[in-house]
Amino acid sequence: MIKGQCLCGTVRYEYNDVIEKSIVCFCRDCQQAQGAFGGWNSPIDQKKFRILSGEQSLTEYFHTKLKARVFCNKCGSPIYSYRKDLLNIIRLRLGTITKGDVPKPRDLAYLQDKPDFLCIE
Ligand SMILES: [Zn+2]
Ligand SMILES: [Zn+2]
């Protein structure tokens, strides 16, 4: 069981399974969306994911037609994203997890956009 929340604690969720893989994405969209060097995400089964509180504080932003980025509109924490053409999978923002294990990233996407100060073996 995985549990997590946004920075202000309004949005709380649980995921009734384990996180199987984690991905770090350095693309410019992720950098701007997270305000950081990239995004840290995992594709998870939407049916096993449940918002426990704060559903009314979730706002969806469509930067592209099909992909929604869902965030807490009180504190701005990104929680997950999903694609309209792939509704059974959501991409959880792993920095919001407060309980449960997160595997070390197996995939690094858009390495060409990675800031030089980050050294990865
Ligand atoms: Zn919040
Ligand atoms: Zn990205």
mmCIF file with all atom_site columns, C-alpha atoms and ligand atoms in Angstrom:
data_model
loop_
_atom_site.group_PDB
_atom_site.id
_atom_site.type_symbol
_atom_site.label_atom_id
_atom_site.label_alt_id
_atom_site.label_comp_id
_atom_site.label_asym_id
_atom_site.label_entity_id
_atom_site.label_seq_id
_atom_site.pdbx_PDB_ins_code
_atom_site.Cartn_x
_atom_site.Cartn_y
_atom_site.Cartn_z
_atom_site.occupancy
_atom_site.B_iso_or_equiv
_atom_site.pdbx_formal_charge
_atom_site.auth_seq_id
_atom_site.auth_comp_id
_atom_site.auth_asym_id
_atom_site.auth_atom_id
_atom_site.pdbx_PDB_model_num
ATOM   1   C  CA . MET A 1 1   ? 0.000   0.000  0.000   1.00 0.00 ? 1   MET A CA 1
ATOM   2   C  CA . ILE A 1 2   ? 1.258   3.410  -1.007  1.00 0.00 ? 2   ILE A CA 1
ATOM   3   C  CA . LYS A 1 3   ? 0.091   6.638  0.593   1.00 0.00 ? 3   LYS A CA 1
ATOM   4   C  CA . GLY A 1 4   ? 0.796   10.197 -0.343  1.00 0.00 ? 4   GLY A CA 1
ATOM   5   C  CA . GLN A 1 5   ? -0.286  13.800 -0.184  1.00 0.00 ? 5   GLN A CA 1
ATOM   6   C  CA . CYS A 1 6   ? 0.308   17.268 -1.574  1.00 0.00 ? 6   CYS A CA 1
ATOM   7   C  CA . LEU A 1 7   ? 2.478   19.805 0.240   1.00 0.00 ? 7   LEU A CA 1
ATOM   8   C  CA . CYS A 1 8   ? -0.402  21.449 2.157   1.00 0.00 ? 8   CYS A CA 1
ATOM   9   C  CA . GLY A 1 9   ? -2.029  18.103 2.992   1.00 0.00 ? 9   GLY A CA 1
ATOM   10  C  CA . THR A 1 10  ? -5.415  18.930 1.470   1.00 0.00 ? 10  THR A CA 1
ATOM   11  C  CA . VAL A 1 11  ? -5.095  16.221 -1.183  1.00 0.00 ? 11  VAL A CA 1
ATOM   12  C  CA . ARG A 1 12  ? -4.448  12.733 0.180   1.00 0.00 ? 12  ARG A CA 1
ATOM   13  C  CA . TYR A 1 13  ? -4.412  9.514  -1.771  1.00 0.00 ? 13  TYR A CA 1
ATOM   14  C  CA . GLU A 1 14  ? -3.663  5.832  -1.541  1.00 0.00 ? 14  GLU A CA 1
ATOM   15  C  CA . TYR A 1 15  ? -2.589  3.264  -4.089  1.00 0.00 ? 15  TYR A CA 1
ATOM   16  C  CA . ASN A 1 16  ? -3.509  -0.301 -3.401  1.00 0.00 ? 16  ASN A CA 1
ATOM   17  C  CA . ASP A 1 17  ? -0.484  -1.973 -4.995  1.00 0.00 ? 17  ASP A CA 1
ATOM   18  C  CA . VAL A 1 18  ? 3.296   -1.610 -5.179  1.00 0.00 ? 18  VAL A CA 1
ATOM   19  C  CA . ILE A 1 19  ? 5.169   0.841  -7.387  1.00 0.00 ? 19  ILE A CA 1
ATOM   20  C  CA . GLU A 1 20  ? 6.889   -1.348 -9.960  1.00 0.00 ? 20  GLU A CA 1
ATOM   21  C  CA . LYS A 1 21  ? 8.996   1.143  -11.830 1.00 0.00 ? 21  LYS A CA 1
ATOM   22  C  CA . SER A 1 22  ? 10.000  4.741  -11.532 1.00 0.00 ? 22  SER A CA 1
ATOM   23  C  CA . ILE A 1 23  ? 11.036  7.059  -14.317 1.00 0.00 ? 23  ILE A CA 1
ATOM   24  C  CA . VAL A 1 24  ? 12.927  10.324 -14.202 1.00 0.00 ? 24  VAL A CA 1
ATOM   25  C  CA . CYS A 1 25  ? 12.047  12.579 -17.110 1.00 0.00 ? 25  CYS A CA 1
ATOM   26  C  CA . PHE A 1 26  ? 14.243  15.585 -17.863 1.00 0.00 ? 26  PHE A CA 1
ATOM   27  C  CA . CYS A 1 27  ? 12.130  17.025 -20.692 1.00 0.00 ? 27  CYS A CA 1
ATOM   28  C  CA . ARG A 1 28  ? 11.481  20.764 -20.696 1.00 0.00 ? 28  ARG A CA 1
ATOM   29  C  CA . ASP A 1 29  ? 7.755   20.265 -20.047 1.00 0.00 ? 29  ASP A CA 1
ATOM   30  C  CA . CYS A 1 30  ? 8.500   18.283 -16.882 1.00 0.00 ? 30  CYS A CA 1
ATOM   31  C  CA . GLN A 1 31  ? 11.099  20.829 -15.793 1.00 0.00 ? 31  GLN A CA 1
ATOM   32  C  CA . GLN A 1 32  ? 8.612   23.685 -16.126 1.00 0.00 ? 32  GLN A CA 1
ATOM   33  C  CA . ALA A 1 33  ? 5.711   21.740 -14.624 1.00 0.00 ? 33  ALA A CA 1
ATOM   34  C  CA . GLN A 1 34  ? 7.745   20.713 -11.572 1.00 0.00 ? 34  GLN A CA 1
ATOM   35  C  CA . GLY A 1 35  ? 9.941   23.815 -11.293 1.00 0.00 ? 35  GLY A CA 1
ATOM   36  C  CA . ALA A 1 36  ? 12.889  21.468 -10.976 1.00 0.00 ? 36  ALA A CA 1
ATOM   37  C  CA . PHE A 1 37  ? 15.390  19.453 -13.019 1.00 0.00 ? 37  PHE A CA 1
ATOM   38  C  CA . GLY A 1 38  ? 12.680  17.057 -14.120 1.00 0.00 ? 38  GLY A CA 1
ATOM   39  C  CA . GLY A 1 39  ? 9.794   14.857 -13.130 1.00 0.00 ? 39  GLY A CA 1
ATOM   40  C  CA . TRP A 1 40  ? 9.842   11.598 -11.170 1.00 0.00 ? 40  TRP A CA 1
ATOM   41  C  CA . ASN A 1 41  ? 6.900   9.469  -12.150 1.00 0.00 ? 41  ASN A CA 1
ATOM   42  C  CA . SER A 1 42  ? 5.454   6.003  -12.238 1.00 0.00 ? 42  SER A CA 1
ATOM   43  C  CA . PRO A 1 43  ? 2.728   4.631  -14.483 1.00 0.00 ? 43  PRO A CA 1
ATOM   44  C  CA . ILE A 1 44  ? 0.154   3.026  -12.172 1.00 0.00 ? 44  ILE A CA 1
ATOM   45  C  CA . ASP A 1 45  ? -3.246  1.364  -12.469 1.00 0.00 ? 45  ASP A CA 1
ATOM   46  C  CA . GLN A 1 46  ? -5.943  4.012  -12.182 1.00 0.00 ? 46  GLN A CA 1
ATOM   47  C  CA . LYS A 1 47  ? -8.435  1.522  -10.709 1.00 0.00 ? 47  LYS A CA 1
ATOM   48  C  CA . LYS A 1 48  ? -6.209  0.913  -7.680  1.00 0.00 ? 48  LYS A CA 1
ATOM   49  C  CA . PHE A 1 49  ? -5.684  4.627  -7.017  1.00 0.00 ? 49  PHE A CA 1
ATOM   50  C  CA . ARG A 1 50  ? -8.048  6.490  -4.746  1.00 0.00 ? 50  ARG A CA 1
ATOM   51  C  CA . ILE A 1 51  ? -8.242  10.121 -3.650  1.00 0.00 ? 51  ILE A CA 1
ATOM   52  C  CA . LEU A 1 52  ? -8.997  10.064 0.092   1.00 0.00 ? 52  LEU A CA 1
ATOM   53  C  CA . SER A 1 53  ? -9.489  13.790 0.588   1.00 0.00 ? 53  SER A CA 1
ATOM   54  C  CA . GLY A 1 54  ? -9.233  17.073 -1.261  1.00 0.00 ? 54  GLY A CA 1
ATOM   55  C  CA . GLU A 1 55  ? -10.755 15.945 -4.552  1.00 0.00 ? 55  GLU A CA 1
ATOM   56  C  CA . GLN A 1 56  ? -12.378 19.386 -4.923  1.00 0.00 ? 56  GLN A CA 1
ATOM   57  C  CA . SER A 1 57  ? -8.911  20.983 -4.699  1.00 0.00 ? 57  SER A CA 1
ATOM   58  C  CA . LEU A 1 58  ? -7.565  19.088 -7.714  1.00 0.00 ? 58  LEU A CA 1
ATOM   59  C  CA . THR A 1 59  ? -7.267  21.113 -10.913 1.00 0.00 ? 59  THR A CA 1
ATOM   60  C  CA . GLU A 1 60  ? -6.453  19.699 -14.332 1.00 0.00 ? 60  GLU A CA 1
ATOM   61  C  CA . TYR A 1 61  ? -4.232  21.583 -16.736 1.00 0.00 ? 61  TYR A CA 1
ATOM   62  C  CA . PHE A 1 62  ? -4.020  20.475 -20.375 1.00 0.00 ? 62  PHE A CA 1
ATOM   63  C  CA . HIS A 1 63  ? -0.699  21.628 -21.818 1.00 0.00 ? 63  HIS A CA 1
ATOM   64  C  CA . THR A 1 64  ? -1.354  19.371 -24.786 1.00 0.00 ? 64  THR A CA 1
ATOM   65  C  CA . LYS A 1 65  ? -4.758  18.272 -26.051 1.00 0.00 ? 65  LYS A CA 1
ATOM   66  C  CA . LEU A 1 66  ? -4.685  14.779 -24.584 1.00 0.00 ? 66  LEU A CA 1
ATOM   67  C  CA . LYS A 1 67  ? -2.547  15.031 -21.475 1.00 0.00 ? 67  LYS A CA 1
ATOM   68  C  CA . ALA A 1 68  ? -3.871  16.430 -18.201 1.00 0.00 ? 68  ALA A CA 1
ATOM   69  C  CA . ARG A 1 69  ? -1.543  17.458 -15.412 1.00 0.00 ? 69  ARG A CA 1
ATOM   70  C  CA . VAL A 1 70  ? -3.435  17.284 -12.140 1.00 0.00 ? 70  VAL A CA 1
ATOM   71  C  CA . PHE A 1 71  ? -2.312  19.428 -9.204  1.00 0.00 ? 71  PHE A CA 1
ATOM   72  C  CA . CYS A 1 72  ? -3.503  20.775 -5.848  1.00 0.00 ? 72  CYS A CA 1
ATOM   73  C  CA . ASN A 1 73  ? -4.875  24.262 -6.448  1.00 0.00 ? 73  ASN A CA 1
ATOM   74  C  CA . LYS A 1 74  ? -4.062  25.368 -2.875  1.00 0.00 ? 74  LYS A CA 1
ATOM   75  C  CA . CYS A 1 75  ? -0.353  24.564 -2.738  1.00 0.00 ? 75  CYS A CA 1
ATOM   76  C  CA . GLY A 1 76  ? 0.468   23.745 -6.363  1.00 0.00 ? 76  GLY A CA 1
ATOM   77  C  CA . SER A 1 77  ? 1.859   20.236 -5.798  1.00 0.00 ? 77  SER A CA 1
ATOM   78  C  CA . PRO A 1 78  ? 1.660   18.130 -8.943  1.00 0.00 ? 78  PRO A CA 1
ATOM   79  C  CA . ILE A 1 79  ? -0.063  14.851 -8.036  1.00 0.00 ? 79  ILE A CA 1
ATOM   80  C  CA . TYR A 1 80  ? -0.440  12.883 -11.258 1.00 0.00 ? 80  TYR A CA 1
ATOM   81  C  CA . SER A 1 81  ? -1.036  13.141 -14.975 1.00 0.00 ? 81  SER A CA 1
ATOM   82  C  CA . TYR A 1 82  ? -3.159  11.096 -17.345 1.00 0.00 ? 82  TYR A CA 1
ATOM   83  C  CA . ARG A 1 83  ? -3.890  10.857 -21.033 1.00 0.00 ? 83  ARG A CA 1
ATOM   84  C  CA . LYS A 1 84  ? -7.431  11.039 -22.369 1.00 0.00 ? 84  LYS A CA 1
ATOM   85  C  CA . ASP A 1 85  ? -6.648  8.193  -24.765 1.00 0.00 ? 85  ASP A CA 1
ATOM   86  C  CA . LEU A 1 86  ? -5.239  5.990  -21.975 1.00 0.00 ? 86  LEU A CA 1
ATOM   87  C  CA . LEU A 1 87  ? -7.594  6.407  -19.056 1.00 0.00 ? 87  LEU A CA 1
ATOM   88  C  CA . ASN A 1 88  ? -6.664  3.242  -17.141 1.00 0.00 ? 88  ASN A CA 1
ATOM   89  C  CA . ILE A 1 89  ? -3.104  4.445  -16.500 1.00 0.00 ? 89  ILE A CA 1
ATOM   90  C  CA . ILE A 1 90  ? -2.119  7.496  -14.477 1.00 0.00 ? 90  ILE A CA 1
ATOM   91  C  CA . ARG A 1 91  ? 1.386   8.780  -13.905 1.00 0.00 ? 91  ARG A CA 1
ATOM   92  C  CA . LEU A 1 92  ? 1.887   9.403  -10.230 1.00 0.00 ? 92  LEU A CA 1
ATOM   93  C  CA . ARG A 1 93  ? 4.352   12.130 -9.124  1.00 0.00 ? 93  ARG A CA 1
ATOM   94  C  CA . LEU A 1 94  ? 6.555   10.112 -6.827  1.00 0.00 ? 94  LEU A CA 1
ATOM   95  C  CA . GLY A 1 95  ? 7.794   12.993 -4.675  1.00 0.00 ? 95  GLY A CA 1
ATOM   96  C  CA . THR A 1 96  ? 4.315   13.159 -3.132  1.00 0.00 ? 96  THR A CA 1
ATOM   97  C  CA . ILE A 1 97  ? 4.542   9.649  -1.640  1.00 0.00 ? 97  ILE A CA 1
ATOM   98  C  CA . THR A 1 98  ? 4.695   9.604  2.168   1.00 0.00 ? 98  THR A CA 1
ATOM   99  C  CA . LYS A 1 99  ? 4.410   5.861  2.847   1.00 0.00 ? 99  LYS A CA 1
ATOM   100 C  CA . GLY A 1 100 ? 5.604   2.825  0.930   1.00 0.00 ? 100 GLY A CA 1
ATOM   101 C  CA . ASP A 1 101 ? 8.629   1.909  -1.142  1.00 0.00 ? 101 ASP A CA 1
ATOM   102 C  CA . VAL A 1 102 ? 9.618   3.599  -4.373  1.00 0.00 ? 102 VAL A CA 1
ATOM   103 C  CA . PRO A 1 103 ? 12.103  1.748  -6.585  1.00 0.00 ? 103 PRO A CA 1
ATOM   104 C  CA . LYS A 1 104 ? 15.199  3.452  -7.905  1.00 0.00 ? 104 LYS A CA 1
ATOM   105 C  CA . PRO A 1 105 ? 14.584  4.910  -11.396 1.00 0.00 ? 105 PRO A CA 1
ATOM   106 C  CA . ARG A 1 106 ? 15.074  2.393  -14.172 1.00 0.00 ? 106 ARG A CA 1
ATOM   107 C  CA . ASP A 1 107 ? 14.402  4.753  -17.047 1.00 0.00 ? 107 ASP A CA 1
ATOM   108 C  CA . LEU A 1 108 ? 15.878  8.183  -17.617 1.00 0.00 ? 108 LEU A CA 1
ATOM   109 C  CA . ALA A 1 109 ? 14.007  10.053 -20.316 1.00 0.00 ? 109 ALA A CA 1
ATOM   110 C  CA . TYR A 1 110 ? 15.169  13.111 -22.281 1.00 0.00 ? 110 TYR A CA 1
ATOM   111 C  CA . LEU A 1 111 ? 18.727  12.926 -20.974 1.00 0.00 ? 111 LEU A CA 1
ATOM   112 C  CA . GLN A 1 112 ? 19.691  15.573 -23.521 1.00 0.00 ? 112 GLN A CA 1
ATOM   113 C  CA . ASP A 1 113 ? 17.740  18.124 -21.435 1.00 0.00 ? 113 ASP A CA 1
ATOM   114 C  CA . LYS A 1 114 ? 19.346  17.105 -18.130 1.00 0.00 ? 114 LYS A CA 1
ATOM   115 C  CA . PRO A 1 115 ? 21.202  19.962 -16.394 1.00 0.00 ? 115 PRO A CA 1
ATOM   116 C  CA . ASP A 1 116 ? 24.969  19.405 -16.493 1.00 0.00 ? 116 ASP A CA 1
ATOM   117 C  CA . PHE A 1 117 ? 25.457  19.585 -12.719 1.00 0.00 ? 117 PHE A CA 1
ATOM   118 C  CA . LEU A 1 118 ? 23.502  16.345 -12.281 1.00 0.00 ? 118 LEU A CA 1
ATOM   119 C  CA . CYS A 1 119 ? 25.857  13.400 -12.618 1.00 0.00 ? 119 CYS A CA 1
ATOM   120 C  CA . ILE A 1 120 ? 24.262  10.015 -13.143 1.00 0.00 ? 120 ILE A CA 1
ATOM   121 C  CA . GLU A 1 121 ? 26.172  6.728  -13.292 1.00 0.00 ? 121 GLU A CA 1
HETATM 122 ZN ZN . ZN  B 2 .   ? -2.064  21.050 -1.454  1.00 0.00 ? 1   ZN  B ZN 1
HETATM 123 ZN ZN . ZN  B 2 .   ? 8.870   14.863 -19.271 1.00 0.00 ? 2   ZN  B ZN 1
#
